[in-house]
Coordinates of C-alpha atoms in Angstrom, one line a residue:
Chain B
M1 CA 0.0 0.0 -0.1
A2 CA 1.5 3.5 -0.9
F3 CA 1.8 6.0 1.6
I4 CA -0.4 8.5 -0.1
E5 CA -3.3 7.0 -2.1
V6 CA -5.6 9.0 -4.2
R7 CA -8.5 7.2 -5.9
G8 CA -11.0 8.7 -8.2
V9 CA -11.0 12.2 -6.9
Q10 CA -13.4 14.8 -8.3
K11 CA -13.6 18.4 -7.5
S12 CA -15.9 21.1 -8.8
F13 CA -16.7 24.8 -7.4
A14 CA -19.9 26.5 -7.7
T15 CA -19.5 30.1 -8.7
N16 CA -22.5 32.2 -9.2
G17 CA -24.8 29.4 -10.0
A18 CA -22.4 27.9 -12.5
T19 CA -20.3 24.7 -11.6
R20 CA -16.9 24.7 -12.6
H21 CA -15.4 21.2 -13.0
V22 CA -11.7 21.3 -12.0
L23 CA -10.6 17.9 -11.2
R24 CA -12.0 14.5 -12.6
D25 CA -11.0 11.0 -12.1
V26 CA -7.6 11.8 -10.2
S27 CA -5.7 8.8 -8.9
L28 CA -2.2 8.9 -7.6
D29 CA 0.2 6.7 -5.5
V30 CA 3.1 8.2 -3.6
E31 CA 5.5 5.7 -2.1
Q32 CA 7.1 6.4 1.3
G33 CA 10.1 8.6 0.9
E34 CA 9.4 9.5 -2.7
F35 CA 9.5 13.0 -4.3
V36 CA 6.7 13.4 -6.7
S37 CA 6.3 16.6 -8.9
I38 CA 2.8 17.4 -10.5
V39 CA 3.8 19.6 -13.3
G40 CA 1.1 21.6 -15.1
A41 CA 0.2 25.0 -16.6
M42 CA -1.3 27.8 -14.6
G43 CA -4.9 27.3 -13.8
S44 CA -5.0 23.7 -14.5
G45 CA -6.1 22.7 -11.3
K46 CA -2.7 21.9 -9.5
S47 CA -3.5 24.1 -6.6
T48 CA -6.9 22.5 -6.0
L49 CA -5.1 19.0 -6.1
L50 CA -2.6 20.1 -3.5
S51 CA -4.9 21.6 -1.3
L52 CA -7.0 18.3 -1.4
L53 CA -4.2 16.4 -0.6
A54 CA -3.2 18.9 2.0
G55 CA -6.8 18.4 3.6
L56 CA -7.6 22.0 3.2
T57 CA -10.7 21.3 1.3
M58 CA -12.7 18.0 0.6
P59 CA -13.0 16.2 -2.6
D60 CA -16.6 15.8 -3.9
R61 CA -15.9 12.3 -4.9
G62 CA -13.2 9.8 -4.3
T63 CA -11.0 9.1 -1.6
I64 CA -7.6 10.1 -0.2
A65 CA -5.6 8.3 2.3
I66 CA -2.2 9.0 3.8
D67 CA -0.4 6.1 5.6
G68 CA -3.5 4.0 5.4
E69 CA -5.7 6.4 7.2
P70 CA -8.5 8.3 5.2
L71 CA -7.7 12.0 5.3
R72 CA -10.1 14.1 7.4
G73 CA -8.6 17.6 7.6
V74 CA -4.9 18.5 7.9
H75 CA -2.7 15.4 8.3
R76 CA -0.9 15.7 11.6
H77 CA 2.4 14.9 10.2
A78 CA 2.1 17.2 7.2
A79 CA 4.1 20.3 6.4
F80 CA 3.6 23.0 3.8
V81 CA 5.3 25.5 1.8
F82 CA 3.4 28.0 -0.1
Q83 CA 4.1 30.1 -3.1
N84 CA 3.6 33.3 -1.4
Y85 CA 5.6 32.3 1.7
S86 CA 2.7 32.9 4.2
L87 CA 4.9 34.0 7.0
L88 CA 3.2 36.1 9.7
P89 CA 4.5 39.9 9.2
W90 CA 4.3 40.7 12.9
F91 CA 6.6 37.9 13.9
T92 CA 10.5 37.6 13.3
A93 CA 11.8 34.7 11.5
L94 CA 12.6 32.8 14.5
E95 CA 9.0 33.4 15.9
N96 CA 7.5 32.3 12.8
V97 CA 9.3 29.0 13.0
R98 CA 8.7 28.6 16.5
L99 CA 5.0 28.9 15.8
A100 CA 5.1 25.6 14.1
V101 CA 7.6 24.0 16.3
D102 CA 5.6 24.9 19.6
A103 CA 2.3 23.5 17.9
A104 CA 4.2 20.2 16.7
F105 CA 6.1 19.7 20.0
P106 CA 3.9 20.9 22.7
D107 CA 5.7 18.8 25.3
S108 CA 9.1 20.1 24.6
T109 CA 10.6 22.8 26.8
R110 CA 11.0 26.3 25.9
E111 CA 14.6 25.9 25.4
Q112 CA 14.1 22.8 23.0
Q113 CA 11.5 24.5 21.0
V114 CA 13.9 27.5 20.5
A115 CA 16.9 25.4 19.8
R116 CA 14.9 23.5 17.3
A117 CA 13.7 26.5 15.6
R118 CA 17.1 27.8 15.5
D119 CA 18.6 24.8 14.1
A120 CA 16.1 24.7 11.3
L121 CA 16.9 28.3 10.5
G122 CA 20.6 27.7 10.5
K123 CA 20.0 24.8 8.0
V124 CA 18.8 27.2 5.4
G125 CA 21.4 29.5 6.0
L126 CA 19.5 32.1 8.1
A127 CA 21.5 31.9 11.4
N128 CA 22.4 35.4 11.2
A129 CA 18.6 36.6 10.4
V130 CA 16.7 34.9 13.0
N131 CA 15.5 38.2 14.7
R132 CA 14.4 40.0 11.5
R133 CA 10.9 40.4 10.4
P134 CA 9.7 39.1 6.9
R135 CA 9.4 42.5 5.6
Q136 CA 13.4 42.9 6.2
L137 CA 14.0 39.8 4.4
S138 CA 14.2 39.4 0.7
G139 CA 11.9 36.9 -1.2
G140 CA 14.4 34.2 -1.3
M141 CA 15.0 34.7 2.5
R142 CA 11.4 34.7 3.2
Q143 CA 10.9 31.4 1.4
R144 CA 13.8 29.7 3.3
V145 CA 12.2 30.7 6.6
A146 CA 9.1 29.2 5.2
I147 CA 11.1 26.0 4.2
A148 CA 12.5 26.1 7.8
R149 CA 9.4 26.5 9.2
A150 CA 8.1 23.1 7.2
V151 CA 11.3 21.0 8.1
A152 CA 11.4 22.1 11.8
T153 CA 8.3 20.2 12.6
E154 CA 10.1 16.8 11.5
P155 CA 7.0 16.1 8.8
R156 CA 6.4 12.8 7.5
V157 CA 5.0 14.3 4.3
L158 CA 5.8 17.6 2.8
F159 CA 3.6 19.5 0.4
L160 CA 5.2 22.3 -1.7
D161 CA 3.0 24.6 -3.5
D162 CA 5.0 26.1 -6.4
P163 CA 7.6 27.1 -3.7
F164 CA 10.1 29.0 -5.9
G165 CA 7.4 30.5 -8.2
A166 CA 7.6 33.9 -6.8
L167 CA 11.3 34.1 -6.9
D168 CA 13.8 35.4 -9.5
A169 CA 15.6 33.1 -11.8
L170 CA 18.9 33.2 -9.7
T171 CA 17.4 33.0 -6.3
R172 CA 15.2 30.1 -7.5
E173 CA 18.1 28.0 -8.7
T174 CA 19.9 28.6 -5.5
L175 CA 17.0 27.5 -3.5
Q176 CA 16.3 24.5 -5.6
Q177 CA 19.7 23.3 -4.9
E178 CA 19.5 24.0 -1.4
L179 CA 16.0 22.1 -1.1
A180 CA 17.6 19.3 -3.0
G181 CA 20.5 19.4 -0.6
L182 CA 18.1 19.4 2.5
G183 CA 16.6 16.0 1.3
S184 CA 19.8 14.3 0.8
Q185 CA 21.1 15.2 4.2
T186 CA 18.7 13.5 6.2
N187 CA 19.2 9.6 6.2
Q188 CA 15.4 9.1 6.1
R189 CA 13.8 11.2 3.1
V190 CA 10.6 12.9 3.5
T191 CA 7.6 11.9 1.2
T192 CA 7.2 15.1 -0.9
V193 CA 4.5 16.3 -3.4
M194 CA 5.4 19.4 -5.1
I195 CA 3.3 21.2 -7.9
T196 CA 5.1 23.5 -10.1
N197 CA 5.0 24.8 -13.6
N198 CA 8.7 24.5 -14.2
V199 CA 9.7 21.3 -15.7
E200 CA 13.5 22.1 -15.0
E201 CA 12.8 22.3 -11.4
A202 CA 10.7 19.1 -11.4
I203 CA 13.5 17.2 -13.0
L204 CA 16.0 18.4 -10.7
L205 CA 14.1 17.6 -7.7
S206 CA 11.8 14.7 -8.2
D207 CA 11.8 10.8 -8.4
R208 CA 8.8 11.0 -10.5
I209 CA 6.9 13.5 -12.5
V210 CA 3.1 13.5 -12.9
P211 CA 1.8 15.8 -15.8
I212 CA -1.6 17.2 -15.1
L213 CA -3.5 17.1 -18.5
P214 CA -5.4 20.4 -19.3
G215 CA -9.2 20.3 -18.8
P216 CA -11.4 21.5 -17.6
P217 CA -11.8 19.2 -15.8
A218 CA -8.2 18.3 -15.6
T219 CA -6.8 15.0 -14.9
L220 CA -3.4 13.1 -14.3
G221 CA -1.4 11.9 -17.1
V222 CA 0.8 8.9 -17.0
S223 CA 3.8 9.5 -14.7
I224 CA 7.3 9.8 -15.8
P225 CA 10.1 8.4 -13.7
V226 CA 13.2 10.5 -13.4
D227 CA 16.0 7.9 -13.0
L228 CA 19.0 10.2 -12.7
P229 CA 21.5 9.8 -9.8
R230 CA 21.7 12.4 -7.1
P231 CA 23.0 14.9 -6.4
R232 CA 21.8 16.6 -9.4
T233 CA 22.8 20.2 -10.5
V234 CA 21.1 22.4 -13.2
A235 CA 24.4 22.4 -15.2
Q236 CA 24.7 18.6 -15.5
L237 CA 20.7 18.1 -16.2
A238 CA 21.2 20.5 -19.1
H239 CA 23.5 17.9 -21.0
D240 CA 22.2 14.8 -19.8
E241 CA 20.5 12.6 -22.4
L242 CA 17.8 11.1 -20.0
A243 CA 16.9 14.5 -18.7
T244 CA 16.5 15.6 -22.1
Y245 CA 14.1 12.8 -22.9
V246 CA 12.2 13.5 -19.7
R247 CA 12.1 17.1 -20.4
A248 CA 10.6 16.4 -23.9
H249 CA 8.3 13.9 -22.6
V250 CA 6.8 16.3 -20.2
V251 CA 6.3 19.1 -22.4
A252 CA 5.1 16.9 -25.0
T253 CA 2.4 15.5 -22.7
L254 CA 1.5 19.2 -21.5
T255 CA 1.0 20.5 -24.9
A256 CA -0.3 17.5 -26.6
S257 CA -3.5 17.5 -28.7
P258 CA -6.0 15.0 -27.6
G259 CA -5.2 12.5 -30.4
R260 CA -1.4 12.7 -29.6
L261 CA -2.1 12.5 -26.0
R262 CA -4.0 9.0 -26.5
K263 CA -1.1 7.7 -28.2
L264 CA 1.5 8.9 -25.4
A265 CA -1.0 7.3 -22.8
T266 CA -0.9 4.0 -24.6
E267 CA 2.8 3.9 -24.5
P268 CA 3.6 4.4 -20.9
A269 CA 6.8 6.0 -20.0
T270 CA 8.8 3.2 -18.2
A271 CA 11.5 3.1 -15.6
S272 CA 14.0 1.8 -18.4
R273 CA 16.6 4.2 -19.9
V274 CA 14.6 5.6 -22.5
L275 CA 11.0 6.9 -22.9
P276 CA 10.0 5.1 -26.2
A277 CA 7.5 7.2 -27.7
V278 CA 9.5 10.5 -27.4
A279 CA 12.8 9.1 -27.8
K280 CA 11.7 7.6 -31.3
E281 CA 10.6 11.0 -32.5
M282 CA 13.5 12.6 -31.3
R283 CA 15.9 10.7 -33.6
Chain R
M1 CA 14.3 75.1 4.3
T2 CA 12.0 77.5 2.3
K3 CA 9.4 74.8 2.3
R4 CA 9.6 74.5 5.9
I5 CA 8.9 77.9 6.6
V6 CA 6.0 78.1 4.1
N7 CA 4.6 74.9 5.9
L8 CA 4.7 76.8 9.1
L9 CA 3.4 80.1 7.8
L10 CA 0.3 78.8 6.0
P11 CA -1.3 77.4 9.0
L12 CA -0.6 80.6 10.9
C13 CA -2.1 82.6 8.1
G14 CA -5.3 80.4 8.5
I15 CA -5.5 81.1 12.2
A16 CA -5.1 85.1 11.7
L17 CA -7.8 84.8 8.9
A18 CA -10.2 83.1 11.4
L19 CA -9.4 85.5 14.0
A20 CA -10.2 88.4 11.7
V21 CA -13.6 86.8 10.7
W22 CA -14.2 86.4 14.6
S23 CA -13.3 90.2 15.1
I24 CA -15.6 91.1 12.2
A25 CA -18.5 89.2 13.5
S26 CA -18.2 90.5 17.1
R27 CA -18.5 94.0 16.0
M28 CA -21.6 93.0 14.3
V29 CA -23.2 90.9 16.8
S30 CA -23.1 92.9 20.2
D31 CA -23.2 89.8 22.6
L32 CA -20.2 88.2 21.0
P33 CA -16.8 89.0 22.7
S34 CA -14.0 89.8 20.3
P35 CA -10.7 87.9 20.4
A36 CA -9.0 90.5 22.4
R37 CA -11.8 90.6 24.9
T38 CA -11.9 86.8 25.1
W39 CA -8.3 86.7 26.0
E40 CA -8.6 89.5 28.4
E41 CA -11.4 87.8 30.3
S42 CA -10.1 84.3 30.0
K43 CA -6.4 84.9 30.7
L44 CA -6.9 84.0 34.3
Y45 CA -8.0 80.7 33.5
I46 CA -5.2 80.0 31.0
L47 CA -2.2 81.4 32.8
E48 CA -3.2 79.7 36.2
P49 CA -4.6 76.6 34.5
L50 CA -4.3 74.6 37.7
T51 CA -5.7 76.8 40.2
K52 CA -8.9 75.8 42.0
R53 CA -10.9 78.7 43.1
G54 CA -14.4 77.3 43.6
E55 CA -16.5 74.3 42.4
T56 CA -16.7 75.5 38.9
D57 CA -14.2 78.4 38.9
Q58 CA -11.1 76.6 38.2
G59 CA -8.0 76.7 35.9
I60 CA -8.8 75.4 32.4
L61 CA -6.5 72.5 32.6
L62 CA -8.1 71.4 35.8
L63 CA -11.5 71.6 34.1
A64 CA -10.1 69.5 31.0
Y65 CA -8.7 67.2 33.3
Y66 CA -12.0 66.4 35.2
S67 CA -13.4 65.8 31.6
L68 CA -10.6 63.6 30.5
M69 CA -10.8 61.4 33.5
R70 CA -14.6 61.0 32.8
V71 CA -13.8 60.2 29.2
A72 CA -11.2 57.9 29.9
Q73 CA -13.4 56.0 32.2
G74 CA -16.3 55.7 29.7
F75 CA -14.1 55.2 26.8
L76 CA -12.3 52.3 28.4
L77 CA -15.7 50.8 29.5
G78 CA -16.8 51.1 26.0
I79 CA -13.9 49.6 24.1
A80 CA -13.7 46.7 27.0
I81 CA -17.2 45.8 25.7
A82 CA -16.8 46.6 22.1
T83 CA -13.6 44.8 21.3
P84 CA -14.7 41.3 22.3
V85 CA -18.1 41.9 20.7
G86 CA -16.3 43.0 17.4
F87 CA -14.1 39.8 17.5
L88 CA -17.3 37.5 18.0
L89 CA -19.1 39.4 15.2
G90 CA -15.9 39.1 12.8
V91 CA -15.6 35.4 13.5
S92 CA -19.3 34.3 13.2
S93 CA -21.6 35.4 10.5
T94 CA -24.4 33.9 12.4
L95 CA -24.0 36.5 15.1
T96 CA -23.4 39.1 12.6
R97 CA -26.7 38.5 11.0
M98 CA -28.5 38.1 14.5
F99 CA -27.4 41.6 15.8
D100 CA -26.7 43.4 12.8
P101 CA -30.3 45.2 12.8
I102 CA -30.1 46.3 16.5
M103 CA -26.5 47.6 15.8
Q104 CA -27.8 49.7 12.9
V105 CA -30.7 51.1 15.0
L106 CA -28.7 51.8 18.1
R107 CA -25.6 53.3 16.3
P108 CA -27.4 56.7 15.2
I109 CA -28.8 57.4 18.6
S110 CA -27.7 60.6 19.9
P111 CA -25.7 60.8 23.5
L112 CA -28.4 63.2 24.6
A113 CA -31.0 60.4 24.2
W114 CA -29.0 57.8 26.3
L115 CA -28.2 60.3 29.1
P116 CA -31.7 60.3 30.6
L117 CA -32.0 56.6 30.2
G118 CA -28.7 56.4 32.1
L119 CA -30.1 58.6 34.8
V120 CA -33.2 56.5 35.2
L121 CA -31.1 53.3 35.4
F122 CA -28.2 54.6 37.8
Q123 CA -30.2 57.5 39.5
K124 CA -26.8 59.3 39.6
S125 CA -25.1 61.6 37.1
E126 CA -21.7 60.4 37.1
P127 CA -22.5 56.8 36.0
A128 CA -25.1 58.0 33.6
A129 CA -22.4 60.1 31.9
L130 CA -20.2 57.1 31.7
F131 CA -23.1 55.0 30.3
A132 CA -23.9 57.4 27.6
I133 CA -20.2 57.9 26.7
A134 CA -19.7 53.9 26.6
V135 CA -22.7 53.2 24.5
C136 CA -22.1 56.0 22.0
S137 CA -18.4 55.3 21.5
M138 CA -18.5 51.6 21.3
W139 CA -19.7 51.4 17.7
P140 CA -16.7 52.4 15.7
T141 CA -14.7 49.9 17.8
V142 CA -17.2 47.1 17.1
I143 CA -17.5 47.6 13.7
N144 CA -13.6 48.2 12.8
T145 CA -12.5 45.1 14.9
M146 CA -15.4 43.1 13.0
L147 CA -14.1 44.3 9.8
G148 CA -10.5 43.6 10.9
V149 CA -11.2 39.9 11.5
R150 CA -13.0 39.6 8.1
A151 CA -10.1 41.2 6.3
I152 CA -7.4 38.6 7.7
P153 CA -6.1 37.2 4.4
Q154 CA -6.9 33.5 3.8
D155 CA -3.1 32.8 3.8
Y156 CA -3.2 33.5 7.5
W157 CA -6.2 31.2 8.0
N158 CA -4.4 28.5 6.1
V159 CA -1.1 28.9 8.2
A160 CA -3.2 28.2 11.3
R161 CA -4.8 25.2 9.7
V162 CA -1.5 23.6 8.2
L163 CA 0.5 24.4 11.6
R164 CA -2.8 22.8 13.3
L165 CA -2.8 25.7 15.8
S166 CA -5.1 25.5 18.7
K167 CA -8.1 27.9 18.9
M168 CA -6.5 30.0 21.5
T169 CA -3.0 30.1 19.7
T170 CA -4.8 31.2 16.6
F171 CA -6.6 33.8 18.4
T172 CA -3.6 35.4 20.2
K173 CA -1.0 34.7 17.5
I174 CA -2.8 35.4 14.4
I175 CA -6.3 36.9 14.7
V176 CA -5.3 39.7 17.2
P177 CA -2.0 40.9 15.7
A178 CA -3.8 40.7 12.3
T179 CA -6.9 42.8 13.6
L180 CA -4.8 45.3 15.6
P181 CA -4.4 48.1 13.1
Y182 CA -8.1 48.0 12.6
M183 CA -8.9 47.9 16.3
F184 CA -6.7 51.0 16.9
T185 CA -8.6 52.8 14.0
G186 CA -11.9 51.9 16.0
Y187 CA -10.4 53.1 19.1
R188 CA -9.3 56.5 17.6
L189 CA -12.9 57.1 16.3
S190 CA -14.3 55.9 19.5
L191 CA -12.2 58.3 21.6
G192 CA -13.5 61.1 19.3
I193 CA -17.0 60.1 19.9
A194 CA -16.4 59.9 23.6
W195 CA -14.9 63.3 23.7
L196 CA -18.0 64.7 21.8
V197 CA -20.4 63.0 24.2
I198 CA -18.6 64.1 27.5
V199 CA -19.3 67.7 26.7
A200 CA -23.1 67.4 26.0
S201 CA -23.3 65.1 29.2
E202 CA -21.6 67.6 31.4
M203 CA -23.8 70.3 30.1
L204 CA -26.9 68.2 30.9
T205 CA -25.8 67.0 34.3
G206 CA -23.9 70.1 35.3
T207 CA -21.0 68.2 36.5
P208 CA -17.5 70.0 36.7
G209 CA -15.5 69.8 33.7
V210 CA -15.1 71.7 30.5
G211 CA -18.8 71.0 29.3
G212 CA -20.2 72.0 32.7
F213 CA -18.1 75.0 32.9
L214 CA -19.5 76.1 29.4
W215 CA -22.9 75.7 30.5
Q216 CA -22.5 77.5 33.9
E217 CA -20.8 80.5 32.1
Y218 CA -23.6 80.8 29.4
N219 CA -26.0 80.8 32.4
S220 CA -24.0 83.6 34.1
L221 CA -23.9 85.6 30.9
V222 CA -20.0 85.5 30.8
Y223 CA -19.8 84.8 26.9
A224 CA -16.1 85.2 26.6
H225 CA -15.8 82.0 28.7
I226 CA -18.1 80.1 26.3
L227 CA -15.4 80.8 23.6
L228 CA -12.6 79.8 26.0
A229 CA -14.5 76.4 26.6
I230 CA -15.1 75.7 22.9
I231 CA -11.5 76.4 21.8
T232 CA -10.4 74.2 24.8
I233 CA -12.7 71.3 23.6
G234 CA -11.3 71.6 20.3
V235 CA -7.6 71.6 21.0
V236 CA -7.9 68.7 23.5
G237 CA -10.0 66.7 20.7
F238 CA -7.2 67.4 18.2
A239 CA -4.6 66.3 20.8
L240 CA -6.3 63.2 21.8
D241 CA -6.7 62.3 17.9
R242 CA -3.1 62.8 17.3
L243 CA -2.0 60.7 20.2
M244 CA -4.0 57.9 18.9
G245 CA -3.0 58.6 15.4
L246 CA 0.5 58.1 16.6
A247 CA -0.2 54.8 18.3
E248 CA -2.1 53.6 15.2
A249 CA 0.7 54.6 12.8
K250 CA 3.2 52.5 15.0
L251 CA 1.2 49.5 14.8
R252 CA 0.8 49.9 11.0
A253 CA 4.5 50.3 10.6
V254 CA 5.1 46.5 11.9

């Protein structure tokens, strides 16, 4: 049984009397310790899917289970990183992280809580900025605080909602590397689901990429494994053959016409070194 | 530098112009004292602002102090009730729908209408005045606090949910800080109203204070002192508003 199991999930919203079907027939398995990226264009329903997984909204139909338990509300071992940081402006970086730590470890002493929060901020390179407020931090630093807040609670599952989407290209790359590094430091990898519209980012970080097929209502395409050794770097991925195929496959799936899509779907991407359908075309 | 001088001179010009209009008006209306006569008859009160010569014959700062103390009590009572009510209405739309009509009807009632009811309820003028101040001044705080809670961005609610914060923690760490600037706008408006109410209630009950002084001097035909009282009320009200404005600005800067 997979760690996260999504079965036949459907979600629509009612706006001014009209019903907007956002997701249909979404099924997904995420294994323990796996990093899965859900990649799709803006407005494709990615965020809706993540807020369903996060337990912030409930599906109209279908089931979501985490660690064998049906999801009712926010999972107790889940942590989140949002695109817009979602830091509280009246708290310093340390206080923002402590808010999460105190809630996750209510039985620890005050000193232990502070130490844990400081440690998390140190890991993302903010040891010298713990007493600054979000307003005094750059976008990249704010997102580091948000990442520290998420990992400080030692979550068993991490949800990343386009975590680098609001950052400039350079900062984005640095932070991607750091997040990849953060994952490889700990001996036990945290199960992670990230949504993004950046294919490169997905290849850099994930074990598997799940394209979200444009709707509405949107659904998930066949997942594409990213069997590349870690640690990965952006520079190395630019020339890697498999990375090139994965990139082409994801882009082809995301931009495919319905007929072309069917063809891709019937030739599922496998864990073998090449992705047949795309590889054939590229030659 | 020149800009600074101009900024200083322009208000002075405005004041000079207002004094000129006042002088001209005093020539046309025989009972209206001129600015010079007003100063002449009032300077005892201004130059010895803390002297107590009799029950109502006191220095102007002393009179203002009595009024301010009464306002402080009524205002604190008012916001002590209004703030929690505002939070409740902000959090619960059911409560809002329940009490909105009552609020809309009570809000425009004049302090002069509440005061007799206060006298009936409490039999004494002092608590009646506090009652009138509290009831009249609480509405801006209720409404601003309510709006402040409603204006909390969805992001912050999401933070509370994903961090699985308790209700109490959510309240103290998210709802209160997020609402604070709105609350202070409410407090500022409430204090302004409280200051309006105090004058009216002192005039009606004849208690010592700026309002009581104004009414007593009218009855003793010392018209210059009416003007002194009016100017004092204005200056104190302005100072109060500025002080609250500073507190508010400090909060918004966070």
